[in-house]
Short mmCIF file of C-alpha atoms and ligand atoms in Angstrom, two decimals:
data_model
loop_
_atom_site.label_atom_id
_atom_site.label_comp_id
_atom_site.label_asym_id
_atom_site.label_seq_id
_atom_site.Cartn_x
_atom_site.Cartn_y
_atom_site.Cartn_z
CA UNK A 656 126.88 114.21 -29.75
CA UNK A 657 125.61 110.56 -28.64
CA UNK A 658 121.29 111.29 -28.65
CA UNK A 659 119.08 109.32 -26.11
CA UNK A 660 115.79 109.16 -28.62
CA UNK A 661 112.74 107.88 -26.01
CA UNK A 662 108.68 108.22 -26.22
CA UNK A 663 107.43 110.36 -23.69
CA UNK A 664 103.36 109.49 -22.44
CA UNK A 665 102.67 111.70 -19.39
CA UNK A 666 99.32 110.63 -19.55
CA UNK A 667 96.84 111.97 -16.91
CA UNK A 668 96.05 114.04 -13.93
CA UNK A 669 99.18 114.72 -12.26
CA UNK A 670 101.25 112.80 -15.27
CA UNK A 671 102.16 116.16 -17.25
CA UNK A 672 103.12 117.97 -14.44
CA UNK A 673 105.37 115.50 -13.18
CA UNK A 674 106.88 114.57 -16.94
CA UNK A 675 107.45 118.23 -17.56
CA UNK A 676 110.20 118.67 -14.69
CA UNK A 677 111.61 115.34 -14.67
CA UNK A 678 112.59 116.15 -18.72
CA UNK A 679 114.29 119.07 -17.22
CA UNK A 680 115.96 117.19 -14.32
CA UNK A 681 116.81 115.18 -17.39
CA UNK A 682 118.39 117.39 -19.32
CA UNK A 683 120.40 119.18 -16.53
CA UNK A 684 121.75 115.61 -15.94
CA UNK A 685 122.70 114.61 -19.12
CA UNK A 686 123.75 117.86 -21.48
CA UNK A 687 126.96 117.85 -19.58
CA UNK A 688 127.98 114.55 -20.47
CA UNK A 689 127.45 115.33 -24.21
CA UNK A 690 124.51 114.05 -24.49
CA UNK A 691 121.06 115.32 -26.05
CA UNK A 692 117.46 113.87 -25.28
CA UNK A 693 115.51 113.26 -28.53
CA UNK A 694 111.96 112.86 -27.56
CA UNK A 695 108.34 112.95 -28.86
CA UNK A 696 105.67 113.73 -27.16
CA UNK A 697 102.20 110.89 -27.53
CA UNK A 698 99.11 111.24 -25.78
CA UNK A 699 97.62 107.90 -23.80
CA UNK A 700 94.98 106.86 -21.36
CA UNK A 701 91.97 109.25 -20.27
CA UNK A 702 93.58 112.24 -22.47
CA UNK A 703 93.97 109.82 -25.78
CA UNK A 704 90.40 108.43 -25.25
CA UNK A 705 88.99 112.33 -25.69
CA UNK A 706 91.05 113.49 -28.22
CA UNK A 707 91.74 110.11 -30.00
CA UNK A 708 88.92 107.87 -29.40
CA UNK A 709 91.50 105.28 -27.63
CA UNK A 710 93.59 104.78 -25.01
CA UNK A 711 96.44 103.43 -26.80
CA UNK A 712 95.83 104.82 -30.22
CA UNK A 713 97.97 103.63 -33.54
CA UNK A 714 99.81 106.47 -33.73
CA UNK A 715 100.94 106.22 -29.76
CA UNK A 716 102.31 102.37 -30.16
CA UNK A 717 104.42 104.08 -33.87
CA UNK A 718 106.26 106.60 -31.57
CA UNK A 719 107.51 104.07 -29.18
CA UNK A 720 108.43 101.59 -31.91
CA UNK A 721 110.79 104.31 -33.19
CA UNK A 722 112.11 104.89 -29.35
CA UNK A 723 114.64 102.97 -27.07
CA UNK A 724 112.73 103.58 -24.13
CA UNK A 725 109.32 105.08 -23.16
CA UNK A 726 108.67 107.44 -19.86
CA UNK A 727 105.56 106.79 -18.94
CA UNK A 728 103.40 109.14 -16.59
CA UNK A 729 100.15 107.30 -15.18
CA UNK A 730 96.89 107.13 -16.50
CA UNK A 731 93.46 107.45 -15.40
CA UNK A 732 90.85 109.30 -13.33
CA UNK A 733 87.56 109.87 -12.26
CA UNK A 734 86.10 111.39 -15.83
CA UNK A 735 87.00 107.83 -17.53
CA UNK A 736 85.31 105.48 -14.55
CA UNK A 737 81.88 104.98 -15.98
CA UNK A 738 83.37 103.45 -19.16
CA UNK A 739 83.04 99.47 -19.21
CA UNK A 740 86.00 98.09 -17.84
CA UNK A 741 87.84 96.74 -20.67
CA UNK A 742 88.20 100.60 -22.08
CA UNK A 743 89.20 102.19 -18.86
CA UNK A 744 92.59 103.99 -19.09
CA UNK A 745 94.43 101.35 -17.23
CA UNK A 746 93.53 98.55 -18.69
CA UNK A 747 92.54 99.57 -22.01
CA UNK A 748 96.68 101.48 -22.45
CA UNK A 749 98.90 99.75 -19.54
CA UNK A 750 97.84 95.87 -20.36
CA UNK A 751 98.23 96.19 -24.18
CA UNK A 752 101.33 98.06 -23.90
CA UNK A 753 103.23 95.48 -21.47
CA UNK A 754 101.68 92.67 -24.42
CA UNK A 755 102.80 94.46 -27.19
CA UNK A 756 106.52 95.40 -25.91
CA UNK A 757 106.96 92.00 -24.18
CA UNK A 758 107.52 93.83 -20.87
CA UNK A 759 108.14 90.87 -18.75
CA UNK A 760 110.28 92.01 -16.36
CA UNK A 761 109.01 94.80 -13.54
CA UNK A 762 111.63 96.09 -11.33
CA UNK A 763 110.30 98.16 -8.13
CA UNK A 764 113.20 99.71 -6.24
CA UNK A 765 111.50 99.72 -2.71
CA UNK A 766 113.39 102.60 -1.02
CA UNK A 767 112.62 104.87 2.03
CA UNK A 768 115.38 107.80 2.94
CA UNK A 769 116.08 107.41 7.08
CA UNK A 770 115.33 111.31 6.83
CA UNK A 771 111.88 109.71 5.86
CA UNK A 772 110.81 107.07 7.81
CA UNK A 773 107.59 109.24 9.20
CA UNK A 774 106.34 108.75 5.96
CA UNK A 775 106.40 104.19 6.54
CA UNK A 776 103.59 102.79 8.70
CA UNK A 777 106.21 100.98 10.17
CA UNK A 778 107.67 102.56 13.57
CA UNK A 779 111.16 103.89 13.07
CA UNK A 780 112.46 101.71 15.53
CA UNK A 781 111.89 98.51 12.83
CA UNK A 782 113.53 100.63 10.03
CA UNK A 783 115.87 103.06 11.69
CA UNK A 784 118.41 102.94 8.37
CA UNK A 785 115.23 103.46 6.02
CA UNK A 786 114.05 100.63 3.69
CA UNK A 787 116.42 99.72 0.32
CA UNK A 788 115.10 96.32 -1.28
CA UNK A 789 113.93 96.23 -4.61
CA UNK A 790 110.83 93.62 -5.80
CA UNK A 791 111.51 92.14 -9.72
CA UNK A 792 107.67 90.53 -10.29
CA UNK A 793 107.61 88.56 -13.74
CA UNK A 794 105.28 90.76 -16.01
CA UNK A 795 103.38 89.13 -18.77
CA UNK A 796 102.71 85.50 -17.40
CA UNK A 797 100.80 83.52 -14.62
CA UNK A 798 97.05 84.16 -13.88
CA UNK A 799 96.71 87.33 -15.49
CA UNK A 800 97.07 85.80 -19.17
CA UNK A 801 96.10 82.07 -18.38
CA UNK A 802 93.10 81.21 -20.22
CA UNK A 803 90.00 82.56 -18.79
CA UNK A 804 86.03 81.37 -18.94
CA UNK A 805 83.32 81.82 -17.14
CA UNK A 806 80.08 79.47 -17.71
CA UNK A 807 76.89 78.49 -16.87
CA UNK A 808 76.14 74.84 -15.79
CA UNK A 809 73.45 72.23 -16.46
CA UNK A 810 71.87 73.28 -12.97
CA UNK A 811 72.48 76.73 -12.95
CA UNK A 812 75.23 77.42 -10.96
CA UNK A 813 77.99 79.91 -12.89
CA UNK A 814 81.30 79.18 -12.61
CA UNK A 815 84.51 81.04 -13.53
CA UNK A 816 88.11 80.40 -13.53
CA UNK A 817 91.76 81.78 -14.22
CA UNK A 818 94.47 79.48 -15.26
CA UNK A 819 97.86 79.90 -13.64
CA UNK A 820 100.48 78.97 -16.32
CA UNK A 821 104.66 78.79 -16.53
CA UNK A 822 107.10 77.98 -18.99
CA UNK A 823 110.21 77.12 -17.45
CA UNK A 824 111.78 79.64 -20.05
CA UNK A 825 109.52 82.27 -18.52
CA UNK A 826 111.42 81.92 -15.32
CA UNK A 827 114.55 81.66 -15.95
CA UNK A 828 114.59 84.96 -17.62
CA UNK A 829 113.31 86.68 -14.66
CA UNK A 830 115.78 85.20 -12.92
CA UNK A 831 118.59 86.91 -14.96
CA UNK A 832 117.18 90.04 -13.84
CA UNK A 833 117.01 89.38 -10.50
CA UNK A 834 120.79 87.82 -10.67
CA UNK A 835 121.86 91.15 -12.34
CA UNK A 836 120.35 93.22 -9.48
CA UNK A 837 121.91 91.12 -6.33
CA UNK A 838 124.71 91.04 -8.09
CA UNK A 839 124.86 95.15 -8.43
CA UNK A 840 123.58 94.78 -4.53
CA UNK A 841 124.42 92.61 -2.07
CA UNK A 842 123.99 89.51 -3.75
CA UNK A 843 120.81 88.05 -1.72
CA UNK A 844 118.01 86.98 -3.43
CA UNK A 845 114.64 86.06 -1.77
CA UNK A 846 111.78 83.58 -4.44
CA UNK A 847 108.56 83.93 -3.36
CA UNK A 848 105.75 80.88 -4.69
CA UNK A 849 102.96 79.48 -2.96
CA UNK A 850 105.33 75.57 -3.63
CA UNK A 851 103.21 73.97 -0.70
CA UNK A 852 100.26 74.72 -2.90
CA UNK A 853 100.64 75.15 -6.71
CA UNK A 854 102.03 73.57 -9.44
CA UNK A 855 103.48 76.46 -11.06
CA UNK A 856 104.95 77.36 -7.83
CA UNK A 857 106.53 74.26 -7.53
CA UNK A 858 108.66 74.78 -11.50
CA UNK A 859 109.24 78.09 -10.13
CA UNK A 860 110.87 76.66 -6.79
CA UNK A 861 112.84 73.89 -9.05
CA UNK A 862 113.88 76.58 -11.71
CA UNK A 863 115.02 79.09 -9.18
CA UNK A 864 116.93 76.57 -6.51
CA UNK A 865 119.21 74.56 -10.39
CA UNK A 866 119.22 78.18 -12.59
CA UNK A 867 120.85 80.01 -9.58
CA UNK A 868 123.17 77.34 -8.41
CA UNK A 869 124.25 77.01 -12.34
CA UNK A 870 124.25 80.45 -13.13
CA UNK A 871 125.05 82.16 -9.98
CA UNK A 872 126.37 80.43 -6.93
CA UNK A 873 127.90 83.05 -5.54
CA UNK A 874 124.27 84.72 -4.92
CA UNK A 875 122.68 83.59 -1.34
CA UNK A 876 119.21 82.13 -2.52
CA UNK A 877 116.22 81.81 -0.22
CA UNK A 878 112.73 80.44 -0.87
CA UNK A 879 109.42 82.03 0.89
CA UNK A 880 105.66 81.40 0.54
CA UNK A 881 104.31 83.73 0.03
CA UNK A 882 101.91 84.14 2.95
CA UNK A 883 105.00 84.49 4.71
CA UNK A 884 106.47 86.93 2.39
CA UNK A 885 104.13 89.20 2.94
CA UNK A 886 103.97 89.19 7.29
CA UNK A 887 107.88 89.91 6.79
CA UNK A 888 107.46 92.78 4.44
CA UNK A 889 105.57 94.19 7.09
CA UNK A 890 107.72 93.03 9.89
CA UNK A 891 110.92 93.48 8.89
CA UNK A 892 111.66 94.65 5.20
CA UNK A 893 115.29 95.38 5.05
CA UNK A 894 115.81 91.32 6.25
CA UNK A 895 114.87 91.18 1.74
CA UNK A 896 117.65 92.57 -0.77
CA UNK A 897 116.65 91.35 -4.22
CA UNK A 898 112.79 89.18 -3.90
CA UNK A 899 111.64 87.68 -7.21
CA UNK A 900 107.95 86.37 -7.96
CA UNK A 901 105.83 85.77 -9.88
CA UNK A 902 103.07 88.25 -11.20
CA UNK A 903 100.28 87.85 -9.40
CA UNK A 904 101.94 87.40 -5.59
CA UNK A 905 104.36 90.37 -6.92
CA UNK A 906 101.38 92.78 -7.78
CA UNK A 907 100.46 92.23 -4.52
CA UNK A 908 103.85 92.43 -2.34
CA UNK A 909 105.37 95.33 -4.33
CA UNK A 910 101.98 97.33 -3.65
CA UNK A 911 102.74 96.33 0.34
CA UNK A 912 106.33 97.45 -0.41
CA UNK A 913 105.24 100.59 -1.81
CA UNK A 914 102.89 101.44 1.28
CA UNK A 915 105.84 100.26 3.73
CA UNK A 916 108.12 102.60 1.83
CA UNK A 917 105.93 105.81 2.63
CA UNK A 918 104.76 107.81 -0.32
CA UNK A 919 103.42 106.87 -3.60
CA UNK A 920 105.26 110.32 -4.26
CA UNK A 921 109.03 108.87 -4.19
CA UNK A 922 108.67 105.66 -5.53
CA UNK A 923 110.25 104.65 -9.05
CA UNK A 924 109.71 101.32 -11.81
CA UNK A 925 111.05 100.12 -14.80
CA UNK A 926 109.61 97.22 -16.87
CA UNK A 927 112.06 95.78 -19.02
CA UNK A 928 111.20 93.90 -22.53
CA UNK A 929 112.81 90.89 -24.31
CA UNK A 930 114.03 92.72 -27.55
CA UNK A 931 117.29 95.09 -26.91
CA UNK A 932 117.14 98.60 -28.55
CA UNK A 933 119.86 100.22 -30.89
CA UNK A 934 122.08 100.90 -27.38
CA UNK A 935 122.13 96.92 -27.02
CA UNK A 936 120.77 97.56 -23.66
CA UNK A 937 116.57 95.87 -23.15
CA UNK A 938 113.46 98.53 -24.47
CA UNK A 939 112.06 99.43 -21.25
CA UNK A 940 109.21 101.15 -19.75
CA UNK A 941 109.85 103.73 -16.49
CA UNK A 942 106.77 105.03 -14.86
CA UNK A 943 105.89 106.16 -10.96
CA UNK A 944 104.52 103.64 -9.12
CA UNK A 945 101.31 105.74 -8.17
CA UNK A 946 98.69 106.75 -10.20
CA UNK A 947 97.25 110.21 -11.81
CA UNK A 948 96.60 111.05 -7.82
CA UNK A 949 93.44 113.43 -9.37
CA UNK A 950 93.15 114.80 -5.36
CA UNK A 951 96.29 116.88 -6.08
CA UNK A 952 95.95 117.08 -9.89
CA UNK A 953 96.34 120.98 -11.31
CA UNK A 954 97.33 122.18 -8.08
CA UNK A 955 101.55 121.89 -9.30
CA UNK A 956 101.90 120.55 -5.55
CA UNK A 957 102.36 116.76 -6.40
CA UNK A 958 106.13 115.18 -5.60
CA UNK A 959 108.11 114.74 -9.07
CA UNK A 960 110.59 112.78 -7.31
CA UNK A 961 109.03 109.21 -8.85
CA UNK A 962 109.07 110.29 -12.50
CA UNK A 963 112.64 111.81 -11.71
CA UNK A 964 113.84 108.64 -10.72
CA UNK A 965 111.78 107.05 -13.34
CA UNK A 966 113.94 108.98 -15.52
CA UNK A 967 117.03 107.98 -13.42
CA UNK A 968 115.89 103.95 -14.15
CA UNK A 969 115.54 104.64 -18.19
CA UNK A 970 119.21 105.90 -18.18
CA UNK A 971 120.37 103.05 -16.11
CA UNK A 972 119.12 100.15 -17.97
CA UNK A 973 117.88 101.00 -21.49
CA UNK A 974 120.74 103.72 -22.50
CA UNK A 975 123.38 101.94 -20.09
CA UNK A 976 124.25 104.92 -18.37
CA UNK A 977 124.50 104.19 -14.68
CA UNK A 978 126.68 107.09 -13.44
CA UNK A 979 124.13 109.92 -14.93
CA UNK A 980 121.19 107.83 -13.22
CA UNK A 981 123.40 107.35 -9.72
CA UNK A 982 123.96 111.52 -9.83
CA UNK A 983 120.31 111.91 -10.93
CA UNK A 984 119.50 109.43 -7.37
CA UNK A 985 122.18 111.33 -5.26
CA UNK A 986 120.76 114.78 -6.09
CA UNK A 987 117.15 113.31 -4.90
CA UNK A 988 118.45 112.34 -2.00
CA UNK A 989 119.86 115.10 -0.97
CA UNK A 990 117.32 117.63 -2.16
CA UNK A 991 115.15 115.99 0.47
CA UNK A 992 117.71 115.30 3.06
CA UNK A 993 118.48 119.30 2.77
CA UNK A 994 114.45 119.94 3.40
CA UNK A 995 113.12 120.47 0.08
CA UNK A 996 109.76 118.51 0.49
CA UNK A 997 106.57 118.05 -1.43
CA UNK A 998 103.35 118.16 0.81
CA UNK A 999 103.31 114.36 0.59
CA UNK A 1000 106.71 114.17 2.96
CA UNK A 1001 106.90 117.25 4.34
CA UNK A 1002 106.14 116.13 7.80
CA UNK A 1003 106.56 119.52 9.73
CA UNK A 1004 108.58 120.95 7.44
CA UNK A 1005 107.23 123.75 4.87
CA UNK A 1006 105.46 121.99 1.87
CA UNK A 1007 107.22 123.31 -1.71
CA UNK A 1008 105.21 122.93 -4.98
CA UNK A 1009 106.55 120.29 -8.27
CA UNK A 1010 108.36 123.45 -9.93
CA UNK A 1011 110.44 124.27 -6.49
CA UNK A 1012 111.59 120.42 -5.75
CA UNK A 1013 112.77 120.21 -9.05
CA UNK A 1014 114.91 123.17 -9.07
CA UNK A 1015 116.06 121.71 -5.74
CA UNK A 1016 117.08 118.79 -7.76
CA UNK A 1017 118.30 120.65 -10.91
CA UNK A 1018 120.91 122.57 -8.22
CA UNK A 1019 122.43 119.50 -6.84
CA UNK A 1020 123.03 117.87 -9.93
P1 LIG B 1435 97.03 107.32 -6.70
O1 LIG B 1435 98.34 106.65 -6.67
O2 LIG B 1435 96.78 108.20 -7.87
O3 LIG B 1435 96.82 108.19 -5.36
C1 LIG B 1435 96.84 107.64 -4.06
C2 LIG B 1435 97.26 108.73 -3.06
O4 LIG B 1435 98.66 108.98 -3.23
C3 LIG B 1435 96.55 110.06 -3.31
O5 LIG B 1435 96.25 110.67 -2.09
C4 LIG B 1435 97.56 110.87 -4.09
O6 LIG B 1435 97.43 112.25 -3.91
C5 LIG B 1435 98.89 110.34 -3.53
N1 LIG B 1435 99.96 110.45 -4.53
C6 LIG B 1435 100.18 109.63 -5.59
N2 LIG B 1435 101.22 110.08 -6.30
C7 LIG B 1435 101.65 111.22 -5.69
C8 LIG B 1435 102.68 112.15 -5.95
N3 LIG B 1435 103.50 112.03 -7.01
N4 LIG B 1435 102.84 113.20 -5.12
C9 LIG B 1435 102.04 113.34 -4.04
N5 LIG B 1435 101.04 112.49 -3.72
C10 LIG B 1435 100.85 111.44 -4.55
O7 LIG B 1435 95.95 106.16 -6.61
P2 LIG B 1435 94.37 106.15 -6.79
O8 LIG B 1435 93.80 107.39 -6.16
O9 LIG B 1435 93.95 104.82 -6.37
O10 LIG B 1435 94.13 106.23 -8.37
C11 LIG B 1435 93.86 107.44 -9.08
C12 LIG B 1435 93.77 107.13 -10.56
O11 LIG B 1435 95.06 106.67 -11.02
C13 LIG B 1435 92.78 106.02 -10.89
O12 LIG B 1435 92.11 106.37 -12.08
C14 LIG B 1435 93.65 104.80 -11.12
O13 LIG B 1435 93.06 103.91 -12.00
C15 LIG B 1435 94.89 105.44 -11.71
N6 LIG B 1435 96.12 104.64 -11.53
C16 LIG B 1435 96.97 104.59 -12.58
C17 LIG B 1435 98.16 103.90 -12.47
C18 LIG B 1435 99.10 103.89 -13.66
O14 LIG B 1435 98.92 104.64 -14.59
N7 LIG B 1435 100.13 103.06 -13.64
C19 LIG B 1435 98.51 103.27 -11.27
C20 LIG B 1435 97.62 103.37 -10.19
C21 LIG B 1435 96.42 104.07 -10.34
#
């Protein structure tokens, strides 16, 4: 029997009660296949910080070296906000994680069900099919991890800045991911920059236009500031397959995606690393693209749907098993088409809890 062995960190608020029924989902999806889910369990973010004294501890970062994957949860919440900053849950686990497993590549599936589309502040008429795009943001580059300084000077004044830096390498191999997934699609690809403006932009632009015409001309390639990417997320979204950026102008448009797509509830992610695991397939990280949501923590009402399809992501690209992740999305898709709704996308239907919209899923599998 072929084991899937993965680190499982539900983290906080509603992170263990979403983890627990997507590992069931899990199972139910892949113990007919022959397959068996070797996992251990590691505690990160707010929970790690009380028992552990850190949000990543030691021990944490050992179980996911021994893992192919890690399922992440989400971390944070209001008992951890009066810490400084720099030892907050979020950036004291999520930053040092990405850094440590090279995660450099951050795929966002942007997708809306047409059963859903009262839950997009767009008006159905713009989206009558639903949304299906999917954002790939380059992960551990650009402004974020430019050198940084802040100073005083001879008269005073204070002044700070953030560096903005690419390797050509860099881009190219976000570009491989984004060929891979217009190639799986429909084979458009949209590169966002700011190429009127900034250097790095302007690489980017040059990598993107000679590394897809080498290594892909079969893709359609387009180019977009990405002021302008942003007015046609929110004007028309499905005019986007595959968009590819860089991480600063992605951590922006994939949060724009996410609120276009309706709730924080259904919507999946994968970060992918540079090293390949024992499968040959990358180490990746799958998480929900919302956070602990401590509103709706402890209540078991919170939609399990993202870490399902979290779940769904892991099998696809770090255990290479696309068919178990496409039943895994099918069986989503048509829990919720057949009425089984959290509160979050209910919209007049009656609201089930996390435990009943998994077994709605577990049945259609
Ligand atoms: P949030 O995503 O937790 O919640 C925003 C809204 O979406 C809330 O009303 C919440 O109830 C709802 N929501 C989110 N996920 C849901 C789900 N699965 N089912 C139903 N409703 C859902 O964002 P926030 O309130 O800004 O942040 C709360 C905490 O989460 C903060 O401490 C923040 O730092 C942390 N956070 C963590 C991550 C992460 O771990 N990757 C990401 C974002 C926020």
């Amino acid at each position: 029997m072929q084991t899937l062995k993965f680190a499982v960190l539900p983290g906080d608020g509603i992170g263990p009660e979403v983890m627990k029924v997507a590992l069931e989902v899990l199972e139910a999806a892949t113990e007919p296949a022959g397959l068996a889910l070797d996992f251990e369990e590691a505690d990160v973010g707010g929970i790690a910080i009380d028992k552990q004294g850190s949000a990543l501890p030691e021990s944490t970062i050992g179980v996911c070296e021994k893992s192919d994957a890690i399922l992440f949860g989400s971390v944070g919440g209001p008992k951890w906000e009066s810490l400084p900053p720099a030892e907050q849950p979020e950036r004291a686990a999520l930053l040092p994680i990405r850094k440590h497993f090279s995660l450099f590549a951050n795929l966002r599936p942007g997708l809306l069900y047409k059963e859903l589309t009262d839950a997009s502040p767009l008006k159905t008429e713009r989206i009558p099919e639903g949304i299906d795009i999917v954002c790939v943001r380059e992960l551990t580059g650009g402004i974020y991890f430019g050198p940084k300084e802040t100073h005083t000077l001879d008269d005073g004044d204070v002044v700070a800045s953030d560096t903005m830096v690419y390797k050509r390498s860099e881009i190219e191999r976000i570009l491989d991911v984004a060929i891979a997934s217009a190639k799986s699609r429909s084979g458009k690809i949209c590169s966002v920059d700011k190429a009127n403006v900034l250097t790095t932009s302007v690489l980017w632009r040059k990598t993107a236009t000679e590394y897809i015409a080498k290594n892909a001309p079969e893709l359609e390639l387009s180019h977009l500031y990405v002021d302008n990417a942003a007015m046609q997320m929110a004007r028309d979204p499905n005019q986007f397959d595959v968009l590819v950026t860089e991480n600063m102008f992605g951590d922006i448009l994939s949060d724009e995606m996410g609120i276009v797509c309706g709730s924080l509830g259904m919507l999946s992610s994968a970060s992918l690393g540079t090293q390949n695991n024992q499968h040959g397939h990358p180490f990746g990280l799958y998480e929900p693209s919302g956070g602990t949501a401590p509103d709706i923590a402890g209540q078991r009402i919170a939609n399990p749907c993202a870490q399902i399809l979290s779940a769904a992501l892991m099998l696809r690209y770090s255990f290479g098993l696309n068919d178990i992740a496409e039943k895994i999305e099918s069986a989503v898709k048509q829990a919720v088409m057949d009425g089984h709704r959290t509160g979050d996308i209910a919209f007049g239907t009656d609201p089930i809890g996390t435990d009943a919209m998994a077994q709605a899923i577990k049945a259609r599998i």
